[in-house]
mmCIF file of N, CA, C and O in Angstrom:
data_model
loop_
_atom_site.group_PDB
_atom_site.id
_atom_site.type_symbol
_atom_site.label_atom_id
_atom_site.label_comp_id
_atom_site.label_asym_id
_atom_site.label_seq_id
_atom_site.Cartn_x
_atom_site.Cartn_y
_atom_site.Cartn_z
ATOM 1 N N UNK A 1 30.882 -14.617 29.198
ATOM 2 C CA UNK A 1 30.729 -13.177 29.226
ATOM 3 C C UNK A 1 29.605 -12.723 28.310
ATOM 4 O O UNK A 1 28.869 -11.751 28.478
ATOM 5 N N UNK A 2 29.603 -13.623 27.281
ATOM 6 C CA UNK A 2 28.471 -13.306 26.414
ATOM 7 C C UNK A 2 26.990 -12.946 26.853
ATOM 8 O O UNK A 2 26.370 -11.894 26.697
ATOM 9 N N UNK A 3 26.586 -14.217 27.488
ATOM 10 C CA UNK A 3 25.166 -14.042 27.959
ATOM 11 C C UNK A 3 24.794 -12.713 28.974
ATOM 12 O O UNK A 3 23.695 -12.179 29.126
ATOM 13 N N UNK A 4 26.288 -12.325 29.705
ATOM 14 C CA UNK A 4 25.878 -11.261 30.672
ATOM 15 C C UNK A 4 25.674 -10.246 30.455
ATOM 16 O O UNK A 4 24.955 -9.387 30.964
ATOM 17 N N UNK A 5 26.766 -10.312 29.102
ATOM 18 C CA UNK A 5 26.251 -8.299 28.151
ATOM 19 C C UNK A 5 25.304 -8.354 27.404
ATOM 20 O O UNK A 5 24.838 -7.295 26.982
ATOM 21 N N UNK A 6 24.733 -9.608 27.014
ATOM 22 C CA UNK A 6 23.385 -9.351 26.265
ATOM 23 C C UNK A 6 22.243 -9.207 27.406
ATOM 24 O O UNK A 6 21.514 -8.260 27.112
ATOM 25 N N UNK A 7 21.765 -9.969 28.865
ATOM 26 C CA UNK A 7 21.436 -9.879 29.738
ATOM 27 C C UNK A 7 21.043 -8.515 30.191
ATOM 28 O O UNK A 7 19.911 -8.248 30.596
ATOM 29 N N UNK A 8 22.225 -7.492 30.088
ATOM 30 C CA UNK A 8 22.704 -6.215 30.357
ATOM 31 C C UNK A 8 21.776 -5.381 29.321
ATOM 32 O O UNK A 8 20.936 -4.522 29.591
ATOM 33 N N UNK A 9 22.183 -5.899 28.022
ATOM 34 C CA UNK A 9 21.708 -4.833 26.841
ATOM 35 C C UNK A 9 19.683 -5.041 27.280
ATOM 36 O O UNK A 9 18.899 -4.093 27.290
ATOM 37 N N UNK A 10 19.394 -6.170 27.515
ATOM 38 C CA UNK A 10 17.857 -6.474 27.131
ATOM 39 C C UNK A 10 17.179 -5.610 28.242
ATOM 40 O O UNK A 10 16.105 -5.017 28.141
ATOM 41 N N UNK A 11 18.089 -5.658 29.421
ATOM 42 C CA UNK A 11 17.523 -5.099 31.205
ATOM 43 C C UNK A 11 17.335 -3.284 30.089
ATOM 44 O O UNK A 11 16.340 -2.559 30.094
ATOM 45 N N UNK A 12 18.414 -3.094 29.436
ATOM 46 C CA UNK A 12 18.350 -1.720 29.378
ATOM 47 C C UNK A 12 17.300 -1.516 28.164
ATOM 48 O O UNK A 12 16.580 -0.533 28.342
ATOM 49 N N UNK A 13 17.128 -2.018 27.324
ATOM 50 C CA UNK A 13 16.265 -1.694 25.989
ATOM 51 C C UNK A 13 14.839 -1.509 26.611
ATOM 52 O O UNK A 13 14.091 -0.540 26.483
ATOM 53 N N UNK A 14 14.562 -3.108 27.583
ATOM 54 C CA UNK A 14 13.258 -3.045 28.462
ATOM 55 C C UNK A 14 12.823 -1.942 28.986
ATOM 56 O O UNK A 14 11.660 -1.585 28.798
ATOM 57 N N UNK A 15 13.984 -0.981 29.980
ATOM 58 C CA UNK A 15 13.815 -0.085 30.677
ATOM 59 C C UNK A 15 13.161 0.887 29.767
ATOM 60 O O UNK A 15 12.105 1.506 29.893
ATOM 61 N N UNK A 16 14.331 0.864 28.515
ATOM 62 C CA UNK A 16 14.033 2.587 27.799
ATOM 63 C C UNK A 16 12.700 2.245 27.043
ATOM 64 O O UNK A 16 12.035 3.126 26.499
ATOM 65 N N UNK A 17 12.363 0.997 27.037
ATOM 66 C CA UNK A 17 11.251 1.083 26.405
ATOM 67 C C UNK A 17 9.898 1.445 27.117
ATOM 68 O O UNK A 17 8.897 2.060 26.751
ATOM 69 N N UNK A 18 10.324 0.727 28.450
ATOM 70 C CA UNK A 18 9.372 1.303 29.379
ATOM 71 C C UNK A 18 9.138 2.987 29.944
ATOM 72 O O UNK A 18 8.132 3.648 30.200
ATOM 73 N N UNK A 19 10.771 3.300 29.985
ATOM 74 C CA UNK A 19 10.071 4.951 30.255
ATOM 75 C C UNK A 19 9.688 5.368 29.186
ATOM 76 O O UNK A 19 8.615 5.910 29.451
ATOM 77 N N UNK A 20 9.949 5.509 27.695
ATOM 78 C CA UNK A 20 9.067 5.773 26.675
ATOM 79 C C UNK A 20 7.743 5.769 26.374
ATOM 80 O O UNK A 20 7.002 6.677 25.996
ATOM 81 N N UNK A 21 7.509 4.367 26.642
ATOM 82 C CA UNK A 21 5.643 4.124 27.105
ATOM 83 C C UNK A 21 5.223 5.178 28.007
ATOM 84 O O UNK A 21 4.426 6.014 27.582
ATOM 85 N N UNK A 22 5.682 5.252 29.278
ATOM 86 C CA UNK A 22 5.178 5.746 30.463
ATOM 87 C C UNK A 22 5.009 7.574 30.086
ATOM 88 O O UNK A 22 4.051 8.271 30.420
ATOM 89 N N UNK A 23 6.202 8.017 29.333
ATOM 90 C CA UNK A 23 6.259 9.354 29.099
ATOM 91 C C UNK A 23 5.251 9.666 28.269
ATOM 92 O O UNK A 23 4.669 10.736 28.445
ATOM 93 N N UNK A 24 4.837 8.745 27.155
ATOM 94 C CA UNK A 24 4.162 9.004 26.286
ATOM 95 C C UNK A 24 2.903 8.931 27.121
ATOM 96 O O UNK A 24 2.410 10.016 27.432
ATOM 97 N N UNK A 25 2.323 7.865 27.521
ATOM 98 C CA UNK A 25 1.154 8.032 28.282
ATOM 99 C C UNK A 25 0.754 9.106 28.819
ATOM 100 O O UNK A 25 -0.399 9.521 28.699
ATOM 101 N N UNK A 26 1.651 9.675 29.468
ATOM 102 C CA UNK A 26 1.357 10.956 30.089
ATOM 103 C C UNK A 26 0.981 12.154 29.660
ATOM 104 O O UNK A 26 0.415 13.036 30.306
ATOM 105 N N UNK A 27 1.371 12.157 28.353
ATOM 106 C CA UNK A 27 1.339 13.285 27.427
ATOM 107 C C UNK A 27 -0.532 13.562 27.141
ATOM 108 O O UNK A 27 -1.246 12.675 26.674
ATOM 109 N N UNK A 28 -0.953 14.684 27.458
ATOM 110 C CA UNK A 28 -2.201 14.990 26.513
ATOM 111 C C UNK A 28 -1.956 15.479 24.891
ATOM 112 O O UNK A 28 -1.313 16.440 24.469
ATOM 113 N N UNK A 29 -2.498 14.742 24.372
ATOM 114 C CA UNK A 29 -1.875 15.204 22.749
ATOM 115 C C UNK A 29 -3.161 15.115 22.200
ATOM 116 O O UNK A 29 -3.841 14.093 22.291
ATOM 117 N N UNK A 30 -3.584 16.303 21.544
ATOM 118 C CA UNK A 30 -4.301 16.628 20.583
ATOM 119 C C UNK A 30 -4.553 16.263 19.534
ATOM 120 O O UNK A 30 -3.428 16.071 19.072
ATOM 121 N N UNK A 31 -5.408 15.953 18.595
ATOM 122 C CA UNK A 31 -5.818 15.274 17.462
ATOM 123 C C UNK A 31 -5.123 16.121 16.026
ATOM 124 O O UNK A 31 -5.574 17.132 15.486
ATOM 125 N N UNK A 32 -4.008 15.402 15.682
ATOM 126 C CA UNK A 32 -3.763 15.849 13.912
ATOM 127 C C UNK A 32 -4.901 15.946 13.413
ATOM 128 O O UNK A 32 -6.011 15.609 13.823
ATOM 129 N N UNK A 33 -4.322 16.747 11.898
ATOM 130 C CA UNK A 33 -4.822 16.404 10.733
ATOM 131 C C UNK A 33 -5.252 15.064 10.040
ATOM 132 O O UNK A 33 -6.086 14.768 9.185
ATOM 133 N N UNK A 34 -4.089 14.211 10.964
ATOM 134 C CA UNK A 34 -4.497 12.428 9.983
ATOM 135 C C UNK A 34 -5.461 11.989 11.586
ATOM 136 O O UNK A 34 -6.422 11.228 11.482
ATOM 137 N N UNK A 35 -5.298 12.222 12.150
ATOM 138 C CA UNK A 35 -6.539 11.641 13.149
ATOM 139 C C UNK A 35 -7.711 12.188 12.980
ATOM 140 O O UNK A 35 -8.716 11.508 13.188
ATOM 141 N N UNK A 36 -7.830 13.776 12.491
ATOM 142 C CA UNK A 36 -8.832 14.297 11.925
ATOM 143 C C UNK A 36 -10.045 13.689 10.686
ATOM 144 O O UNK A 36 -11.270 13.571 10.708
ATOM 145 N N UNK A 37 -9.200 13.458 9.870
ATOM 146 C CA UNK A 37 -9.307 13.431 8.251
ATOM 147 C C UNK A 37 -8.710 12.587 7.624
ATOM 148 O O UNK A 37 -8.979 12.655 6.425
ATOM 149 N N UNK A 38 -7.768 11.537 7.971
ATOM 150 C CA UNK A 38 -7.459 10.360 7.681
ATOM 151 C C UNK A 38 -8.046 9.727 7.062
ATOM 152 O O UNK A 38 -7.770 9.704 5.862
ATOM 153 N N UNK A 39 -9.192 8.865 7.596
ATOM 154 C CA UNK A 39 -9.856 7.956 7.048
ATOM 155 C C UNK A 39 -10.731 8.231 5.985
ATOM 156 O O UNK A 39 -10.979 7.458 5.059
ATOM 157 N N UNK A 40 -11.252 9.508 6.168
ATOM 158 C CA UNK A 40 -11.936 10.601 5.164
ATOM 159 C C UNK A 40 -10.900 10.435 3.748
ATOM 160 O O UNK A 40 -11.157 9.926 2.657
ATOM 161 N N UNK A 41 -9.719 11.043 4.224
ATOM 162 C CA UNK A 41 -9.066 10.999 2.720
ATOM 163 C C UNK A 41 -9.141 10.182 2.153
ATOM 164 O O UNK A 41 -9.674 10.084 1.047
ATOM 165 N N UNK A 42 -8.319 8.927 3.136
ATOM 166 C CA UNK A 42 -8.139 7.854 2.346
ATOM 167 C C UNK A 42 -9.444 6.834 1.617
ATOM 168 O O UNK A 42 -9.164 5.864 0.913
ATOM 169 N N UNK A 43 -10.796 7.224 1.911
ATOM 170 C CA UNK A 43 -12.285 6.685 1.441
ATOM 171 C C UNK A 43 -12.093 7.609 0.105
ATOM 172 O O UNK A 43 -12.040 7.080 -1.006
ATOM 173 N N UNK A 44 -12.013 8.733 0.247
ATOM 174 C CA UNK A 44 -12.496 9.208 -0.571
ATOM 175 C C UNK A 44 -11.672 9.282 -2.198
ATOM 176 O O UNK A 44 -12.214 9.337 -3.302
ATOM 177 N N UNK A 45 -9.918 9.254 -1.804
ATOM 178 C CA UNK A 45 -9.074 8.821 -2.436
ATOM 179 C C UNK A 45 -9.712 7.879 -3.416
ATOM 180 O O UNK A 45 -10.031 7.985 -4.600
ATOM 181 N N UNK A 46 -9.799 6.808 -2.413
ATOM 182 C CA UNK A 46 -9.962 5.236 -2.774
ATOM 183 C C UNK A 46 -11.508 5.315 -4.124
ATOM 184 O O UNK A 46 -11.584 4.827 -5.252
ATOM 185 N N UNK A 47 -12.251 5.929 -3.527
ATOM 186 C CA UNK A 47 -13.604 5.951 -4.254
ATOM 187 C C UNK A 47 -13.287 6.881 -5.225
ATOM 188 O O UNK A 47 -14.121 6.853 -6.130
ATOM 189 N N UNK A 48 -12.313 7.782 -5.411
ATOM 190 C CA UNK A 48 -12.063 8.539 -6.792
ATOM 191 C C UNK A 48 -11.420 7.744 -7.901
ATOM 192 O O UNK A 48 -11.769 7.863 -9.075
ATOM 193 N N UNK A 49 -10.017 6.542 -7.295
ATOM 194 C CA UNK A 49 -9.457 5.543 -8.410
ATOM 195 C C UNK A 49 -10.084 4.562 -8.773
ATOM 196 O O UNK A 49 -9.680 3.974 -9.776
ATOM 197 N N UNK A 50 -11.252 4.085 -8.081
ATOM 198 C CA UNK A 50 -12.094 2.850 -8.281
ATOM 199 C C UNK A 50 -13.285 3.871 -9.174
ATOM 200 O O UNK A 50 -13.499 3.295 -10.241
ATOM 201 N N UNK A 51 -13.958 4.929 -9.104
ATOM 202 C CA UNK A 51 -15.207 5.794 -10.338
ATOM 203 C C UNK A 51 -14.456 6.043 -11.297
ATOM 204 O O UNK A 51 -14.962 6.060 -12.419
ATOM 205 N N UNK A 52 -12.881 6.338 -11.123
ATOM 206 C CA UNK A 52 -11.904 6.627 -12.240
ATOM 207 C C UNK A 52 -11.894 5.785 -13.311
ATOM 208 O O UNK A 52 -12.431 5.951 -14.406
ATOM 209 N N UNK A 53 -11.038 4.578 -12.789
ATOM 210 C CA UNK A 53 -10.875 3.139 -14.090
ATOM 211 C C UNK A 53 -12.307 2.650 -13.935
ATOM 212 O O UNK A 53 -12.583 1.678 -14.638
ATOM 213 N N UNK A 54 -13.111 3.045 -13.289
ATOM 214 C CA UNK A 54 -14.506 1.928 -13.905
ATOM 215 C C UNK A 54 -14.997 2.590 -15.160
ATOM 216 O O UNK A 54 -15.496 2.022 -16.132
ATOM 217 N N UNK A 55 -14.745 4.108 -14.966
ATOM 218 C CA UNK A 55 -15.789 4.810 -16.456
ATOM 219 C C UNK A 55 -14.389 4.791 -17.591
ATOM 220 O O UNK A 55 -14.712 4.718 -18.777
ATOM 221 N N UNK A 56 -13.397 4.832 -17.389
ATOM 222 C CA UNK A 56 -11.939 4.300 -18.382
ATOM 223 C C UNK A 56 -12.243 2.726 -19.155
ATOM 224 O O UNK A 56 -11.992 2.376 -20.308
ATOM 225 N N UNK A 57 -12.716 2.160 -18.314
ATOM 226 C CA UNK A 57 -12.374 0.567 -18.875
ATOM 227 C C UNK A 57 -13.880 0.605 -19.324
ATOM 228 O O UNK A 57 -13.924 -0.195 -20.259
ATOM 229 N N UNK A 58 -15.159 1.135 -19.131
ATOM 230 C CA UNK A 58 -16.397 0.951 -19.733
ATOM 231 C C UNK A 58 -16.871 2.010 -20.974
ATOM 232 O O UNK A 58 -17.610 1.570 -21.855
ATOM 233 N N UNK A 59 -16.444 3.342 -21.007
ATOM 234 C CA UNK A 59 -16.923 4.181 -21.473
ATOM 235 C C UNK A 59 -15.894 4.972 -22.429
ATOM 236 O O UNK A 59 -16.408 5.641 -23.325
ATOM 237 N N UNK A 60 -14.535 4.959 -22.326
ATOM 238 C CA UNK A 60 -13.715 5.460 -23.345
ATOM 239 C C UNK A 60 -13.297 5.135 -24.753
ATOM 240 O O UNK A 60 -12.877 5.888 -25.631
ATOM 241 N N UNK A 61 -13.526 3.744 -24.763
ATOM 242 C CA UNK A 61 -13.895 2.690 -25.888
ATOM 243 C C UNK A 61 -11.938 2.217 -25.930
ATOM 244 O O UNK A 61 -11.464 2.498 -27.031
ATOM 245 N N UNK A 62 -11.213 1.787 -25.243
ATOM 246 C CA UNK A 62 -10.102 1.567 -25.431
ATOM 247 C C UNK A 62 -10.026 -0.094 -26.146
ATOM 248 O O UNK A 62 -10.765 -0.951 -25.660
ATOM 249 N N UNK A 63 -9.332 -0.366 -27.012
ATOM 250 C CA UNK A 63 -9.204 -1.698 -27.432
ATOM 251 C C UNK A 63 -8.118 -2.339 -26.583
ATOM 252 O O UNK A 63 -6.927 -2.029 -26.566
ATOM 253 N N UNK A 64 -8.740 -3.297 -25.873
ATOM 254 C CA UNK A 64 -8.028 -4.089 -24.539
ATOM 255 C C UNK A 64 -6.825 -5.136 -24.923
ATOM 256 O O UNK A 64 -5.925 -5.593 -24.219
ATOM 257 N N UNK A 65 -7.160 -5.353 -26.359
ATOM 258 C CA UNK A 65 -6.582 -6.502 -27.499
ATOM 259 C C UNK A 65 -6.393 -7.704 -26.270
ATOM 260 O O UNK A 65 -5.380 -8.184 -25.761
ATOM 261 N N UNK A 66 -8.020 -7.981 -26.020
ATOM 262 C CA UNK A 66 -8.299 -9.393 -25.485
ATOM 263 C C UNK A 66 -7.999 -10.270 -26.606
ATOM 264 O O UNK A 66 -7.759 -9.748 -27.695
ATOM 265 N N UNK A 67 -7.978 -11.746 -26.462
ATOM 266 C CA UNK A 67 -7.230 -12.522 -26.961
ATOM 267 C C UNK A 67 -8.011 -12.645 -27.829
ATOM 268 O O UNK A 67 -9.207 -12.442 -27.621
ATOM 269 N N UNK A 68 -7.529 -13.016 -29.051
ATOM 270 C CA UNK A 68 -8.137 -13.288 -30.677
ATOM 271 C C UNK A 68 -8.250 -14.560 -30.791
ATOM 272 O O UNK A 68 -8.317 -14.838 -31.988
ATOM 273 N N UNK A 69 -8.312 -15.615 -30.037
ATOM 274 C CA UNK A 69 -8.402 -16.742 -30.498
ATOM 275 C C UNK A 69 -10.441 -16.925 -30.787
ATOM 276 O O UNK A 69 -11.342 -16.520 -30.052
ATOM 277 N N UNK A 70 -10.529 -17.610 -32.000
ATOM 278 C CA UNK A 70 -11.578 -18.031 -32.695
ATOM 279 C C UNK A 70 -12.173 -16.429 -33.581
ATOM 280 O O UNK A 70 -13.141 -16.288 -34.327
ATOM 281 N N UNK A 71 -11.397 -15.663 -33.231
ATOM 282 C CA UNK A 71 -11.864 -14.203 -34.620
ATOM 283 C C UNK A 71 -10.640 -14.033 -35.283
ATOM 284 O O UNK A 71 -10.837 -13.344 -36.284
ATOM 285 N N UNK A 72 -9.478 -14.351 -35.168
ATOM 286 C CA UNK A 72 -8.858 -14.160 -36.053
ATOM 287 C C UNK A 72 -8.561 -15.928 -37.190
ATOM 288 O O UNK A 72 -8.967 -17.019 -36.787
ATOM 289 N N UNK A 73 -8.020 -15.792 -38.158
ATOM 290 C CA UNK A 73 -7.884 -17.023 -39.211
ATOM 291 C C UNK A 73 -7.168 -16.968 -40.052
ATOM 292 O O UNK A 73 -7.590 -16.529 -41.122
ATOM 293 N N UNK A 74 -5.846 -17.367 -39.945
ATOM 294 C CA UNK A 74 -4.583 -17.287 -40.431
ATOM 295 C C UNK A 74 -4.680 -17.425 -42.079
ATOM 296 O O UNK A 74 -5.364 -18.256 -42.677
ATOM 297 N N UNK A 75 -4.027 -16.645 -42.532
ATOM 298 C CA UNK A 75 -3.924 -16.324 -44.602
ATOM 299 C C UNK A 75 -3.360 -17.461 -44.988
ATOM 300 O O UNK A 75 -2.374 -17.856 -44.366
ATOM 301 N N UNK A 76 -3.694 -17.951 -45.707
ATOM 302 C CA UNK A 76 -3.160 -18.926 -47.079
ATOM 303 C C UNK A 76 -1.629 -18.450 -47.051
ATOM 304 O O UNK A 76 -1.308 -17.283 -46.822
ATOM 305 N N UNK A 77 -0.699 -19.509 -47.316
ATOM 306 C CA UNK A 77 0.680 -19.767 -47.565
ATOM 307 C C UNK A 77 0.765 -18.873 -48.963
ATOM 308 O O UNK A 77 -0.317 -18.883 -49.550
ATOM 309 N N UNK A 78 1.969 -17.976 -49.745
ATOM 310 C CA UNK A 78 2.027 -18.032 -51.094
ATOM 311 C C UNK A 78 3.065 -18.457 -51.212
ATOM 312 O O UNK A 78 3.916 -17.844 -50.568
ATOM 313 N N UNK A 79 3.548 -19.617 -52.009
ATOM 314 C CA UNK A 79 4.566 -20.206 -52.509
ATOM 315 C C UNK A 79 5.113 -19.242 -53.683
ATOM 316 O O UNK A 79 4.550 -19.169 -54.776
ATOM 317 N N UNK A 80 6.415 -18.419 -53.299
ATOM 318 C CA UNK A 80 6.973 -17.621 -54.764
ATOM 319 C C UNK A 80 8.091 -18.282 -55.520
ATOM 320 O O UNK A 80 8.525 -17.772 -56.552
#
């Protein structure tokens, strides 16, 4: 019985998937805002966080506390 109600379920998912396609096709649909201006935003987004941290990490003078090995030189022991 198994295979026949899954058989059943796939005939029907196929179908609804197919009139879905077909309805949609049909449709004239007009261009959004993100089909508009989409790619626009998202360039321009993108090119504001990348001019952002480049003049942050070159020009603000932040101390990165890259690794100290060979500038720093550990103090003498004091025995009390």
């Amino acid at each position: 019985m198994f295979p026949l109600v899954k058989s059943a379920l796939n005939r029907l998912q196929v179908r609804s998937i197919q009139q879905t396609m077909a309805r949609q096709s049909h449709q004239k649909r007009t261009p959004d805002f993100h089909d508009k201006y989409g790619n626009a935003v998202l360039a321009s987004g993108a090119t504001f966080c990348i001019v952002t941290w480049t003049y942050v990490a070159t020009q603000v003078g932040i101390e990165w506390n890259l690794s100290p090995v060979g500038r720093v030189t550990p103090k003498e022991w004091r025995n009390q």
